[in-house]
Amino acid sequence: MRIILIGPPGCGKGTQAKLLCKRMKLEHIGTGDLLREAIRNETSVGRRAKPFVETGNLVPDELVNDLVSERFQREDRPKNFVLDGYPRTLMQAKSLDAVLSGCHLPLSSVVLLDVCDTEIIKRVTGRWSCPKLGCKATYHSLSNPSKVQGICDDCKTALVQREDDHVETVKSRLTVYHKDTVPLIPYYNDNGLLKKIHGTGDIEQIYQALVTALSV
Ligand code: AMP
Protein backbone atom coordinates (compact mmCIF):
# COMPACT_ATOMS: atom_id res chain seq x y z
CA MET A 1 0.00 0.00 0.00
CA ARG A 2 1.29 3.47 -0.91
CA ILE A 3 -0.38 6.28 0.91
CA ILE A 4 -0.08 10.06 1.21
CA LEU A 5 -1.49 11.79 4.28
CA ILE A 6 -2.29 15.46 3.84
CA GLY A 7 -3.78 18.01 6.18
CA PRO A 8 -2.90 21.20 8.07
CA PRO A 9 0.12 21.30 10.39
CA GLY A 10 -0.78 19.58 13.64
CA CYS A 11 -3.78 17.67 12.22
CA GLY A 12 -2.31 14.38 13.45
CA LYS A 13 -0.66 13.21 10.22
CA GLY A 14 2.52 12.18 12.05
CA THR A 15 0.65 10.24 14.76
CA GLN A 16 -1.58 8.42 12.26
CA ALA A 17 1.32 7.76 9.89
CA LYS A 18 3.31 6.12 12.70
CA LEU A 19 0.32 3.96 13.72
CA LEU A 20 -0.35 2.89 10.13
CA CYS A 21 3.30 2.02 9.58
CA LYS A 22 3.56 0.00 12.76
CA ARG A 23 0.34 -1.92 12.28
CA MET A 24 0.50 -2.41 8.51
CA LYS A 25 4.28 -2.76 8.18
CA LEU A 26 4.69 0.26 5.93
CA GLU A 27 7.68 2.58 5.75
CA HIS A 28 7.21 6.05 7.21
CA ILE A 29 8.60 8.90 5.12
CA GLY A 30 8.10 12.16 7.01
CA THR A 31 9.83 15.09 5.35
CA GLY A 32 9.48 17.23 8.51
CA ASP A 33 11.37 14.55 10.50
CA LEU A 34 14.00 14.18 7.75
CA LEU A 35 14.54 17.94 7.66
CA ARG A 36 14.74 18.27 11.46
CA GLU A 37 17.28 15.46 11.53
CA ALA A 38 19.33 17.15 8.79
CA ILE A 39 19.22 20.40 10.80
CA ARG A 40 20.32 18.61 13.98
CA ASN A 41 23.18 16.93 12.12
CA GLU A 42 24.11 20.25 10.46
CA THR A 43 24.28 18.68 6.99
CA SER A 44 24.26 20.96 3.94
CA VAL A 45 20.52 20.21 3.43
CA GLY A 46 19.98 21.02 7.11
CA ARG A 47 21.79 24.34 6.88
CA ARG A 48 19.74 25.36 3.82
CA ALA A 49 16.44 24.19 5.33
CA LYS A 50 16.89 25.65 8.82
CA PRO A 51 15.70 29.26 8.27
CA PHE A 52 12.54 28.03 6.50
CA VAL A 53 11.65 25.37 9.05
CA GLU A 54 12.17 27.65 12.04
CA THR A 55 9.95 30.39 10.64
CA GLY A 56 7.18 28.01 9.55
CA ASN A 57 7.79 28.53 5.83
CA LEU A 58 8.06 25.81 3.24
CA VAL A 59 11.53 24.64 2.33
CA PRO A 60 12.13 25.23 -1.42
CA ASP A 61 10.60 22.53 -3.63
CA GLU A 62 13.93 21.45 -5.23
CA LEU A 63 15.46 20.72 -1.85
CA VAL A 64 12.63 18.58 -0.52
CA ASN A 65 12.03 16.93 -3.92
CA ASP A 66 15.69 15.88 -4.01
CA LEU A 67 15.44 14.51 -0.46
CA VAL A 68 12.46 12.32 -1.42
CA SER A 69 13.64 11.30 -4.87
CA GLU A 70 17.03 10.23 -3.46
CA ARG A 71 15.16 7.85 -1.16
CA PHE A 72 13.50 6.28 -4.20
CA GLN A 73 16.70 6.06 -6.26
CA ARG A 74 18.29 3.71 -3.74
CA GLU A 75 18.26 -0.09 -4.19
CA ASP A 76 16.32 -0.50 -0.94
CA ARG A 77 13.63 1.95 -2.02
CA PRO A 78 10.35 1.61 -0.08
CA LYS A 79 7.69 -0.39 -1.92
CA ASN A 80 4.94 0.21 0.61
CA PHE A 81 4.94 3.46 2.48
CA VAL A 82 3.14 6.37 4.08
CA LEU A 83 4.24 9.82 3.00
CA ASP A 84 3.61 12.30 5.80
CA GLY A 85 4.06 16.00 5.04
CA TYR A 86 5.00 15.47 1.42
CA PRO A 87 3.93 16.61 -1.12
CA ARG A 88 2.95 20.05 0.13
CA THR A 89 2.80 21.94 -3.19
CA LEU A 90 1.59 21.14 -6.69
CA MET A 91 5.18 21.20 -7.89
CA GLN A 92 6.10 18.57 -5.31
CA ALA A 93 3.07 16.45 -6.27
CA LYS A 94 4.18 16.49 -9.91
CA SER A 95 7.75 15.62 -8.98
CA LEU A 96 6.48 12.73 -6.85
CA ASP A 97 4.29 11.48 -9.73
CA ALA A 98 7.37 11.37 -11.96
CA VAL A 99 9.52 9.63 -9.31
CA LEU A 100 6.90 7.00 -8.52
CA SER A 101 6.00 6.31 -12.12
CA GLY A 102 9.75 5.87 -12.86
CA CYS A 103 9.82 3.20 -10.12
CA HIS A 104 6.48 1.63 -11.16
CA LEU A 105 5.02 2.31 -7.73
CA PRO A 106 1.58 3.87 -8.24
CA LEU A 107 -0.13 5.53 -5.26
CA SER A 108 -2.99 3.65 -3.58
CA SER A 109 -4.72 6.56 -1.79
CA VAL A 110 -4.35 10.13 -0.61
CA VAL A 111 -6.10 10.79 2.70
CA LEU A 112 -6.97 14.28 3.86
CA LEU A 113 -7.21 14.68 7.65
CA ASP A 114 -9.63 17.52 8.01
CA VAL A 115 -9.25 19.77 11.09
CA CYS A 116 -10.33 23.44 11.38
CA ASP A 117 -7.81 26.22 12.04
CA THR A 118 -9.07 27.06 15.57
CA GLU A 119 -8.61 23.46 16.70
CA ILE A 120 -5.16 23.36 15.09
CA ILE A 121 -3.98 26.42 17.02
CA LYS A 122 -5.24 24.91 20.29
CA ARG A 123 -3.53 21.60 19.56
CA VAL A 124 -0.20 22.69 18.20
CA THR A 125 0.60 25.29 20.83
CA GLY A 126 0.14 22.64 23.56
CA ARG A 127 2.48 20.15 21.93
CA TRP A 128 5.63 19.09 23.83
CA SER A 129 8.16 16.40 23.05
CA CYS A 130 11.11 14.65 24.58
CA PRO A 131 14.30 15.69 22.73
CA LYS A 132 16.25 12.57 23.76
CA LEU A 133 17.28 10.44 20.77
CA GLY A 134 15.64 7.03 20.96
CA CYS A 135 12.83 8.33 23.21
CA LYS A 136 10.98 11.06 21.35
CA ALA A 137 7.82 10.65 23.46
CA THR A 138 5.18 13.30 22.70
CA TYR A 139 2.75 15.02 25.07
CA HIS A 140 -0.02 17.60 24.98
CA SER A 141 -0.65 20.03 27.81
CA LEU A 142 -4.45 19.53 27.50
CA SER A 143 -5.11 16.06 26.12
CA ASN A 144 -2.05 14.04 27.13
CA PRO A 145 0.00 15.87 29.80
CA SER A 146 3.16 14.36 31.27
CA LYS A 147 2.82 13.28 34.91
CA VAL A 148 5.26 15.95 36.06
CA GLN A 149 4.87 19.17 34.09
CA GLY A 150 7.72 19.65 31.60
CA ILE A 151 9.39 16.27 32.31
CA CYS A 152 9.28 13.13 30.15
CA ASP A 153 7.43 10.24 31.87
CA ASP A 154 9.66 7.65 30.20
CA CYS A 155 13.20 9.00 30.56
CA LYS A 156 12.81 12.10 32.84
CA THR A 157 14.40 14.45 30.27
CA ALA A 158 13.12 18.07 30.19
CA LEU A 159 10.47 18.39 27.46
CA VAL A 160 10.83 20.92 24.65
CA GLN A 161 8.46 22.70 22.30
CA ARG A 162 9.30 22.75 18.59
CA GLU A 163 10.57 26.16 17.38
CA ASP A 164 7.76 26.20 14.83
CA ASP A 165 4.98 25.36 17.34
CA HIS A 166 4.73 28.89 18.82
CA VAL A 167 1.38 30.59 18.18
CA GLU A 168 2.49 33.19 15.61
CA THR A 169 4.46 30.58 13.67
CA VAL A 170 1.48 28.21 13.69
CA LYS A 171 -0.74 30.95 12.24
CA SER A 172 1.74 31.58 9.48
CA ARG A 173 2.07 27.80 8.79
CA LEU A 174 -1.73 27.68 8.41
CA THR A 175 -1.63 30.54 5.90
CA VAL A 176 1.04 28.66 3.96
CA TYR A 177 -1.08 25.48 4.13
CA HIS A 178 -4.15 27.20 2.67
CA LYS A 179 -2.15 28.88 -0.08
CA ASP A 180 0.23 26.10 -1.15
CA THR A 181 -1.11 22.74 0.03
CA VAL A 182 -4.91 23.04 -0.28
CA PRO A 183 -4.59 23.06 -4.13
CA LEU A 184 -3.51 19.40 -3.80
CA ILE A 185 -7.06 18.48 -2.74
CA PRO A 186 -8.64 19.04 -6.19
CA TYR A 187 -5.47 17.64 -7.82
CA TYR A 188 -5.83 14.25 -6.10
CA ASN A 189 -9.61 14.37 -6.23
CA ASP A 190 -9.46 14.69 -10.01
CA ASN A 191 -7.32 11.59 -10.36
CA GLY A 192 -9.64 9.62 -8.06
CA LEU A 193 -7.19 9.05 -5.19
CA LEU A 194 -8.55 11.44 -2.55
CA LYS A 195 -10.36 10.30 0.60
CA LYS A 196 -11.38 12.68 3.34
CA ILE A 197 -11.78 11.91 7.04
CA HIS A 198 -12.39 14.03 10.15
CA GLY A 199 -9.19 14.47 12.10
CA THR A 200 -10.86 15.34 15.42
CA GLY A 201 -11.58 13.01 18.33
CA ASP A 202 -9.82 10.04 19.80
CA ILE A 203 -6.61 8.82 18.10
CA GLU A 204 -7.97 5.25 17.79
CA GLN A 205 -11.28 6.45 16.32
CA ILE A 206 -9.44 8.52 13.73
CA TYR A 207 -7.25 5.51 12.97
CA GLN A 208 -10.33 3.33 12.39
CA ALA A 209 -11.83 5.98 10.07
CA LEU A 210 -8.52 6.06 8.22
CA VAL A 211 -8.40 2.28 7.77
CA THR A 212 -12.03 2.27 6.60
CA ALA A 213 -11.25 5.03 4.08
CA LEU A 214 -8.26 3.06 2.80
CA SER A 215 -10.23 -0.10 2.27
CA VAL A 216 -13.04 1.42 0.18
P1 AMP B 1 6.11 18.95 9.61
O1 AMP B 1 6.83 18.24 10.71
O2 AMP B 1 5.63 18.04 8.52
O3 AMP B 1 5.02 19.86 10.12
O4 AMP B 1 7.20 19.91 8.90
C1 AMP B 1 7.89 20.91 9.62
C2 AMP B 1 8.48 21.92 8.66
O5 AMP B 1 9.40 21.28 7.75
C3 AMP B 1 7.49 22.64 7.75
O6 AMP B 1 6.86 23.74 8.40
C4 AMP B 1 8.39 23.08 6.61
O7 AMP B 1 9.21 24.18 6.99
C5 AMP B 1 9.32 21.88 6.45
N1 AMP B 1 8.74 20.88 5.53
C6 AMP B 1 8.35 19.60 5.82
N2 AMP B 1 7.90 18.98 4.73
C7 AMP B 1 7.99 19.87 3.72
C8 AMP B 1 7.63 19.85 2.35
N3 AMP B 1 7.08 18.78 1.78
N4 AMP B 1 7.86 20.97 1.60
C9 AMP B 1 8.43 22.06 2.14
N5 AMP B 1 8.75 22.17 3.44
C10 AMP B 1 8.54 21.09 4.22
PDB file of C-alpha atoms and ligand atoms in Angstrom:
ATOM      1  CA  MET A   1       0.000   0.000   0.000  1.00  0.00           C
ATOM      2  CA  ARG A   2       1.290   3.469  -0.911  1.00  0.00           C
ATOM      3  CA  ILE A   3      -0.379   6.285   0.912  1.00  0.00           C
ATOM      4  CA  ILE A   4      -0.080  10.062   1.213  1.00  0.00           C
ATOM      5  CA  LEU A   5      -1.492  11.793   4.282  1.00  0.00           C
ATOM      6  CA  ILE A   6      -2.293  15.461   3.838  1.00  0.00           C
ATOM      7  CA  GLY A   7      -3.779  18.014   6.178  1.00  0.00           C
ATOM      8  CA  PRO A   8      -2.902  21.196   8.068  1.00  0.00           C
ATOM      9  CA  PRO A   9       0.118  21.303  10.386  1.00  0.00           C
ATOM     10  CA  GLY A  10      -0.780  19.576  13.639  1.00  0.00           C
ATOM     11  CA  CYS A  11      -3.783  17.669  12.218  1.00  0.00           C
ATOM     12  CA  GLY A  12      -2.312  14.377  13.452  1.00  0.00           C
ATOM     13  CA  LYS A  13      -0.657  13.206  10.223  1.00  0.00           C
ATOM     14  CA  GLY A  14       2.520  12.176  12.047  1.00  0.00           C
ATOM     15  CA  THR A  15       0.650  10.239  14.758  1.00  0.00           C
ATOM     16  CA  GLN A  16      -1.583   8.423  12.262  1.00  0.00           C
ATOM     17  CA  ALA A  17       1.322   7.756   9.894  1.00  0.00           C
ATOM     18  CA  LYS A  18       3.311   6.121  12.701  1.00  0.00           C
ATOM     19  CA  LEU A  19       0.317   3.963  13.717  1.00  0.00           C
ATOM     20  CA  LEU A  20      -0.348   2.887  10.131  1.00  0.00           C
ATOM     21  CA  CYS A  21       3.296   2.019   9.575  1.00  0.00           C
ATOM     22  CA  LYS A  22       3.557   0.003  12.762  1.00  0.00           C
ATOM     23  CA  ARG A  23       0.345  -1.922  12.276  1.00  0.00           C
ATOM     24  CA  MET A  24       0.502  -2.409   8.508  1.00  0.00           C
ATOM     25  CA  LYS A  25       4.280  -2.756   8.177  1.00  0.00           C
ATOM     26  CA  LEU A  26       4.691   0.255   5.927  1.00  0.00           C
ATOM     27  CA  GLU A  27       7.682   2.578   5.748  1.00  0.00           C
ATOM     28  CA  HIS A  28       7.205   6.045   7.209  1.00  0.00           C
ATOM     29  CA  ILE A  29       8.598   8.898   5.121  1.00  0.00           C
ATOM     30  CA  GLY A  30       8.099  12.158   7.012  1.00  0.00           C
ATOM     31  CA  THR A  31       9.825  15.092   5.349  1.00  0.00           C
ATOM     32  CA  GLY A  32       9.479  17.229   8.508  1.00  0.00           C
ATOM     33  CA  ASP A  33      11.365  14.547  10.497  1.00  0.00           C
ATOM     34  CA  LEU A  34      13.995  14.175   7.754  1.00  0.00           C
ATOM     35  CA  LEU A  35      14.539  17.939   7.659  1.00  0.00           C
ATOM     36  CA  ARG A  36      14.738  18.274  11.457  1.00  0.00           C
ATOM     37  CA  GLU A  37      17.277  15.457  11.526  1.00  0.00           C
ATOM     38  CA  ALA A  38      19.327  17.151   8.789  1.00  0.00           C
ATOM     39  CA  ILE A  39      19.221  20.402  10.803  1.00  0.00           C
ATOM     40  CA  ARG A  40      20.323  18.614  13.984  1.00  0.00           C
ATOM     41  CA  ASN A  41      23.177  16.931  12.117  1.00  0.00           C
ATOM     42  CA  GLU A  42      24.114  20.248  10.465  1.00  0.00           C
ATOM     43  CA  THR A  43      24.277  18.679   6.990  1.00  0.00           C
ATOM     44  CA  SER A  44      24.260  20.958   3.937  1.00  0.00           C
ATOM     45  CA  VAL A  45      20.524  20.206   3.430  1.00  0.00           C
ATOM     46  CA  GLY A  46      19.976  21.017   7.108  1.00  0.00           C
ATOM     47  CA  ARG A  47      21.790  24.342   6.876  1.00  0.00           C
ATOM     48  CA  ARG A  48      19.742  25.359   3.819  1.00  0.00           C
ATOM     49  CA  ALA A  49      16.445  24.190   5.333  1.00  0.00           C
ATOM     50  CA  LYS A  50      16.885  25.653   8.825  1.00  0.00           C
ATOM     51  CA  PRO A  51      15.696  29.262   8.273  1.00  0.00           C
ATOM     52  CA  PHE A  52      12.538  28.033   6.503  1.00  0.00           C
ATOM     53  CA  VAL A  53      11.652  25.365   9.049  1.00  0.00           C
ATOM     54  CA  GLU A  54      12.169  27.651  12.041  1.00  0.00           C
ATOM     55  CA  THR A  55       9.946  30.386  10.636  1.00  0.00           C
ATOM     56  CA  GLY A  56       7.185  28.012   9.550  1.00  0.00           C
ATOM     57  CA  ASN A  57       7.791  28.525   5.830  1.00  0.00           C
ATOM     58  CA  LEU A  58       8.059  25.805   3.237  1.00  0.00           C
ATOM     59  CA  VAL A  59      11.528  24.644   2.329  1.00  0.00           C
ATOM     60  CA  PRO A  60      12.134  25.233  -1.421  1.00  0.00           C
ATOM     61  CA  ASP A  61      10.603  22.535  -3.629  1.00  0.00           C
ATOM     62  CA  GLU A  62      13.928  21.454  -5.230  1.00  0.00           C
ATOM     63  CA  LEU A  63      15.464  20.722  -1.848  1.00  0.00           C
ATOM     64  CA  VAL A  64      12.635  18.585  -0.523  1.00  0.00           C
ATOM     65  CA  ASN A  65      12.032  16.935  -3.925  1.00  0.00           C
ATOM     66  CA  ASP A  66      15.693  15.878  -4.010  1.00  0.00           C
ATOM     67  CA  LEU A  67      15.441  14.511  -0.463  1.00  0.00           C
ATOM     68  CA  VAL A  68      12.461  12.322  -1.419  1.00  0.00           C
ATOM     69  CA  SER A  69      13.641  11.304  -4.870  1.00  0.00           C
ATOM     70  CA  GLU A  70      17.034  10.226  -3.460  1.00  0.00           C
ATOM     71  CA  ARG A  71      15.163   7.853  -1.162  1.00  0.00           C
ATOM     72  CA  PHE A  72      13.496   6.279  -4.200  1.00  0.00           C
ATOM     73  CA  GLN A  73      16.703   6.056  -6.259  1.00  0.00           C
ATOM     74  CA  ARG A  74      18.289   3.705  -3.739  1.00  0.00           C
ATOM     75  CA  GLU A  75      18.265  -0.088  -4.189  1.00  0.00           C
ATOM     76  CA  ASP A  76      16.324  -0.495  -0.939  1.00  0.00           C
ATOM     77  CA  ARG A  77      13.626   1.946  -2.021  1.00  0.00           C
ATOM     78  CA  PRO A  78      10.352   1.612  -0.084  1.00  0.00           C
ATOM     79  CA  LYS A  79       7.688  -0.387  -1.918  1.00  0.00           C
ATOM     80  CA  ASN A  80       4.938   0.207   0.612  1.00  0.00           C
ATOM     81  CA  PHE A  81       4.938   3.465   2.484  1.00  0.00           C
ATOM     82  CA  VAL A  82       3.138   6.372   4.080  1.00  0.00           C
ATOM     83  CA  LEU A  83       4.244   9.823   3.002  1.00  0.00           C
ATOM     84  CA  ASP A  84       3.614  12.299   5.802  1.00  0.00           C
ATOM     85  CA  GLY A  85       4.064  15.999   5.044  1.00  0.00           C
ATOM     86  CA  TYR A  86       4.997  15.472   1.415  1.00  0.00           C
ATOM     87  CA  PRO A  87       3.928  16.611  -1.120  1.00  0.00           C
ATOM     88  CA  ARG A  88       2.950  20.049   0.129  1.00  0.00           C
ATOM     89  CA  THR A  89       2.803  21.935  -3.185  1.00  0.00           C
ATOM     90  CA  LEU A  90       1.593  21.139  -6.694  1.00  0.00           C
ATOM     91  CA  MET A  91       5.183  21.201  -7.890  1.00  0.00           C
ATOM     92  CA  GLN A  92       6.103  18.570  -5.309  1.00  0.00           C
ATOM     93  CA  ALA A  93       3.069  16.446  -6.271  1.00  0.00           C
ATOM     94  CA  LYS A  94       4.176  16.493  -9.909  1.00  0.00           C
ATOM     95  CA  SER A  95       7.749  15.622  -8.984  1.00  0.00           C
ATOM     96  CA  LEU A  96       6.482  12.730  -6.851  1.00  0.00           C
ATOM     97  CA  ASP A  97       4.289  11.483  -9.732  1.00  0.00           C
ATOM     98  CA  ALA A  98       7.369  11.368 -11.961  1.00  0.00           C
ATOM     99  CA  VAL A  99       9.520   9.633  -9.314  1.00  0.00           C
ATOM    100  CA  LEU A 100       6.895   6.996  -8.519  1.00  0.00           C
ATOM    101  CA  SER A 101       6.004   6.313 -12.122  1.00  0.00           C
ATOM    102  CA  GLY A 102       9.750   5.867 -12.855  1.00  0.00           C
ATOM    103  CA  CYS A 103       9.824   3.196 -10.121  1.00  0.00           C
ATOM    104  CA  HIS A 104       6.478   1.629 -11.160  1.00  0.00           C
ATOM    105  CA  LEU A 105       5.024   2.315  -7.731  1.00  0.00           C
ATOM    106  CA  PRO A 106       1.576   3.874  -8.242  1.00  0.00           C
ATOM    107  CA  LEU A 107      -0.131   5.530  -5.263  1.00  0.00           C
ATOM    108  CA  SER A 108      -2.986   3.649  -3.578  1.00  0.00           C
ATOM    109  CA  SER A 109      -4.716   6.556  -1.786  1.00  0.00           C
ATOM    110  CA  VAL A 110      -4.346  10.126  -0.610  1.00  0.00           C
ATOM    111  CA  VAL A 111      -6.097  10.789   2.698  1.00  0.00           C
ATOM    112  CA  LEU A 112      -6.975  14.283   3.863  1.00  0.00           C
ATOM    113  CA  LEU A 113      -7.211  14.678   7.653  1.00  0.00           C
ATOM    114  CA  ASP A 114      -9.631  17.521   8.014  1.00  0.00           C
ATOM    115  CA  VAL A 115      -9.254  19.774  11.091  1.00  0.00           C
ATOM    116  CA  CYS A 116     -10.334  23.435  11.377  1.00  0.00           C
ATOM    117  CA  ASP A 117      -7.810  26.220  12.036  1.00  0.00           C
ATOM    118  CA  THR A 118      -9.072  27.058  15.575  1.00  0.00           C
ATOM    119  CA  GLU A 119      -8.611  23.462  16.696  1.00  0.00           C
ATOM    120  CA  ILE A 120      -5.158  23.363  15.089  1.00  0.00           C
ATOM    121  CA  ILE A 121      -3.979  26.425  17.025  1.00  0.00           C
ATOM    122  CA  LYS A 122      -5.244  24.906  20.293  1.00  0.00           C
ATOM    123  CA  ARG A 123      -3.533  21.603  19.560  1.00  0.00           C
ATOM    124  CA  VAL A 124      -0.204  22.695  18.204  1.00  0.00           C
ATOM    125  CA  THR A 125       0.599  25.291  20.835  1.00  0.00           C
ATOM    126  CA  GLY A 126       0.137  22.642  23.563  1.00  0.00           C
ATOM    127  CA  ARG A 127       2.484  20.145  21.932  1.00  0.00           C
ATOM    128  CA  TRP A 128       5.630  19.091  23.833  1.00  0.00           C
ATOM    129  CA  SER A 129       8.155  16.395  23.048  1.00  0.00           C
ATOM    130  CA  CYS A 130      11.108  14.652  24.576  1.00  0.00           C
ATOM    131  CA  PRO A 131      14.302  15.688  22.734  1.00  0.00           C
ATOM    132  CA  LYS A 132      16.252  12.568  23.764  1.00  0.00           C
ATOM    133  CA  LEU A 133      17.279  10.439  20.766  1.00  0.00           C
ATOM    134  CA  GLY A 134      15.643   7.033  20.964  1.00  0.00           C
ATOM    135  CA  CYS A 135      12.826   8.327  23.205  1.00  0.00           C
ATOM    136  CA  LYS A 136      10.976  11.058  21.346  1.00  0.00           C
ATOM    137  CA  ALA A 137       7.825  10.654  23.456  1.00  0.00           C
ATOM    138  CA  THR A 138       5.181  13.296  22.698  1.00  0.00           C
ATOM    139  CA  TYR A 139       2.748  15.023  25.066  1.00  0.00           C
ATOM    140  CA  HIS A 140      -0.018  17.603  24.985  1.00  0.00           C
ATOM    141  CA  SER A 141      -0.650  20.026  27.814  1.00  0.00           C
ATOM    142  CA  LEU A 142      -4.453  19.533  27.496  1.00  0.00           C
ATOM    143  CA  SER A 143      -5.109  16.059  26.115  1.00  0.00           C
ATOM    144  CA  ASN A 144      -2.045  14.041  27.127  1.00  0.00           C
ATOM    145  CA  PRO A 145      -0.001  15.865  29.799  1.00  0.00           C
ATOM    146  CA  SER A 146       3.163  14.364  31.269  1.00  0.00           C
ATOM    147  CA  LYS A 147       2.820  13.280  34.911  1.00  0.00           C
ATOM    148  CA  VAL A 148       5.262  15.950  36.060  1.00  0.00           C
ATOM    149  CA  GLN A 149       4.871  19.167  34.092  1.00  0.00           C
ATOM    150  CA  GLY A 150       7.724  19.653  31.603  1.00  0.00           C
ATOM    151  CA  ILE A 151       9.385  16.269  32.311  1.00  0.00           C
ATOM    152  CA  CYS A 152       9.282  13.125  30.149  1.00  0.00           C
ATOM    153  CA  ASP A 153       7.429  10.243  31.867  1.00  0.00           C
ATOM    154  CA  ASP A 154       9.659   7.651  30.196  1.00  0.00           C
ATOM    155  CA  CYS A 155      13.197   9.004  30.563  1.00  0.00           C
ATOM    156  CA  LYS A 156      12.813  12.095  32.836  1.00  0.00           C
ATOM    157  CA  THR A 157      14.395  14.449  30.265  1.00  0.00           C
ATOM    158  CA  ALA A 158      13.123  18.075  30.193  1.00  0.00           C
ATOM    159  CA  LEU A 159      10.473  18.389  27.463  1.00  0.00           C
ATOM    160  CA  VAL A 160      10.829  20.923  24.652  1.00  0.00           C
ATOM    161  CA  GLN A 161       8.462  22.705  22.299  1.00  0.00           C
ATOM    162  CA  ARG A 162       9.302  22.750  18.592  1.00  0.00           C
ATOM    163  CA  GLU A 163      10.573  26.158  17.383  1.00  0.00           C
ATOM    164  CA  ASP A 164       7.759  26.196  14.826  1.00  0.00           C
ATOM    165  CA  ASP A 165       4.981  25.365  17.343  1.00  0.00           C
ATOM    166  CA  HIS A 166       4.732  28.888  18.815  1.00  0.00           C
ATOM    167  CA  VAL A 167       1.381  30.585  18.177  1.00  0.00           C
ATOM    168  CA  GLU A 168       2.487  33.192  15.607  1.00  0.00           C
ATOM    169  CA  THR A 169       4.460  30.584  13.666  1.00  0.00           C
ATOM    170  CA  VAL A 170       1.483  28.206  13.695  1.00  0.00           C
ATOM    171  CA  LYS A 171      -0.739  30.945  12.237  1.00  0.00           C
ATOM    172  CA  SER A 172       1.739  31.575   9.475  1.00  0.00           C
ATOM    173  CA  ARG A 173       2.066  27.805   8.791  1.00  0.00           C
ATOM    174  CA  LEU A 174      -1.728  27.685   8.415  1.00  0.00           C
ATOM    175  CA  THR A 175      -1.628  30.541   5.904  1.00  0.00           C
ATOM    176  CA  VAL A 176       1.043  28.655   3.962  1.00  0.00           C
ATOM    177  CA  TYR A 177      -1.079  25.476   4.134  1.00  0.00           C
ATOM    178  CA  HIS A 178      -4.152  27.200   2.669  1.00  0.00           C
ATOM    179  CA  LYS A 179      -2.155  28.884  -0.077  1.00  0.00           C
ATOM    180  CA  ASP A 180       0.233  26.098  -1.154  1.00  0.00           C
ATOM    181  CA  THR A 181      -1.111  22.736   0.026  1.00  0.00           C
ATOM    182  CA  VAL A 182      -4.914  23.044  -0.285  1.00  0.00           C
ATOM    183  CA  PRO A 183      -4.595  23.055  -4.135  1.00  0.00           C
ATOM    184  CA  LEU A 184      -3.512  19.401  -3.799  1.00  0.00           C
ATOM    185  CA  ILE A 185      -7.058  18.484  -2.738  1.00  0.00           C
ATOM    186  CA  PRO A 186      -8.641  19.036  -6.194  1.00  0.00           C
ATOM    187  CA  TYR A 187      -5.467  17.640  -7.818  1.00  0.00           C
ATOM    188  CA  TYR A 188      -5.825  14.253  -6.098  1.00  0.00           C
ATOM    189  CA  ASN A 189      -9.615  14.369  -6.231  1.00  0.00           C
ATOM    190  CA  ASP A 190      -9.464  14.689 -10.011  1.00  0.00           C
ATOM    191  CA  ASN A 191      -7.322  11.592 -10.362  1.00  0.00           C
ATOM    192  CA  GLY A 192      -9.642   9.619  -8.063  1.00  0.00           C
ATOM    193  CA  LEU A 193      -7.190   9.053  -5.189  1.00  0.00           C
ATOM    194  CA  LEU A 194      -8.552  11.437  -2.553  1.00  0.00           C
ATOM    195  CA  LYS A 195     -10.359  10.296   0.601  1.00  0.00           C
ATOM    196  CA  LYS A 196     -11.384  12.675   3.343  1.00  0.00           C
ATOM    197  CA  ILE A 197     -11.782  11.911   7.040  1.00  0.00           C
ATOM    198  CA  HIS A 198     -12.394  14.028  10.154  1.00  0.00           C
ATOM    199  CA  GLY A 199      -9.192  14.465  12.100  1.00  0.00           C
ATOM    200  CA  THR A 200     -10.861  15.338  15.417  1.00  0.00           C
ATOM    201  CA  GLY A 201     -11.577  13.013  18.331  1.00  0.00           C
ATOM    202  CA  ASP A 202      -9.823  10.044  19.803  1.00  0.00           C
ATOM    203  CA  ILE A 203      -6.611   8.821  18.104  1.00  0.00           C
ATOM    204  CA  GLU A 204      -7.972   5.255  17.794  1.00  0.00           C
ATOM    205  CA  GLN A 205     -11.282   6.448  16.315  1.00  0.00           C
ATOM    206  CA  ILE A 206      -9.440   8.518  13.734  1.00  0.00           C
ATOM    207  CA  TYR A 207      -7.251   5.510  12.967  1.00  0.00           C
ATOM    208  CA  GLN A 208     -10.334   3.328  12.389  1.00  0.00           C
ATOM    209  CA  ALA A 209     -11.825   5.977  10.074  1.00  0.00           C
ATOM    210  CA  LEU A 210      -8.523   6.057   8.223  1.00  0.00           C
ATOM    211  CA  VAL A 211      -8.395   2.277   7.771  1.00  0.00           C
ATOM    212  CA  THR A 212     -12.026   2.271   6.604  1.00  0.00           C
ATOM    213  CA  ALA A 213     -11.253   5.030   4.079  1.00  0.00           C
ATOM    214  CA  LEU A 214      -8.263   3.062   2.797  1.00  0.00           C
ATOM    215  CA  SER A 215     -10.230  -0.103   2.269  1.00  0.00           C
ATOM    216  CA  VAL A 216     -13.036   1.422   0.179  1.00  0.00           C
TER     217      VAL A 216
HETATM  218  P1  AMP B   1       6.107  18.955   9.611  1.00  0.00           P
HETATM  219  O1  AMP B   1       6.832  18.242  10.706  1.00  0.00           O
HETATM  220  O2  AMP B   1       5.631  18.035   8.525  1.00  0.00           O
HETATM  221  O3  AMP B   1       5.022  19.864  10.123  1.00  0.00           O
HETATM  222  O4  AMP B   1       7.195  19.915   8.895  1.00  0.00           O
HETATM  223  C1  AMP B   1       7.888  20.907   9.617  1.00  0.00           C
HETATM  224  C2  AMP B   1       8.481  21.923   8.658  1.00  0.00           C
HETATM  225  O5  AMP B   1       9.398  21.278   7.751  1.00  0.00           O
HETATM  226  C3  AMP B   1       7.487  22.639   7.753  1.00  0.00           C
HETATM  227  O6  AMP B   1       6.859  23.743   8.398  1.00  0.00           O
HETATM  228  C4  AMP B   1       8.394  23.082   6.608  1.00  0.00           C
HETATM  229  O7  AMP B   1       9.207  24.185   6.990  1.00  0.00           O
HETATM  230  C5  AMP B   1       9.316  21.884   6.455  1.00  0.00           C
HETATM  231  N1  AMP B   1       8.742  20.881   5.532  1.00  0.00           N
HETATM  232  C6  AMP B   1       8.353  19.597   5.821  1.00  0.00           C
HETATM  233  N2  AMP B   1       7.896  18.979   4.727  1.00  0.00           N
HETATM  234  C7  AMP B   1       7.985  19.868   3.720  1.00  0.00           C
HETATM  235  C8  AMP B   1       7.630  19.850   2.353  1.00  0.00           C
HETATM  236  N3  AMP B   1       7.077  18.775   1.781  1.00  0.00           N
HETATM  237  N4  AMP B   1       7.858  20.970   1.599  1.00  0.00           N
HETATM  238  C9  AMP B   1       8.426  22.063   2.135  1.00  0.00           C
HETATM  239  N5  AMP B   1       8.747  22.168   3.435  1.00  0.00           N
HETATM  240  C10 AMP B   1       8.541  21.090   4.221  1.00  0.00           C
END
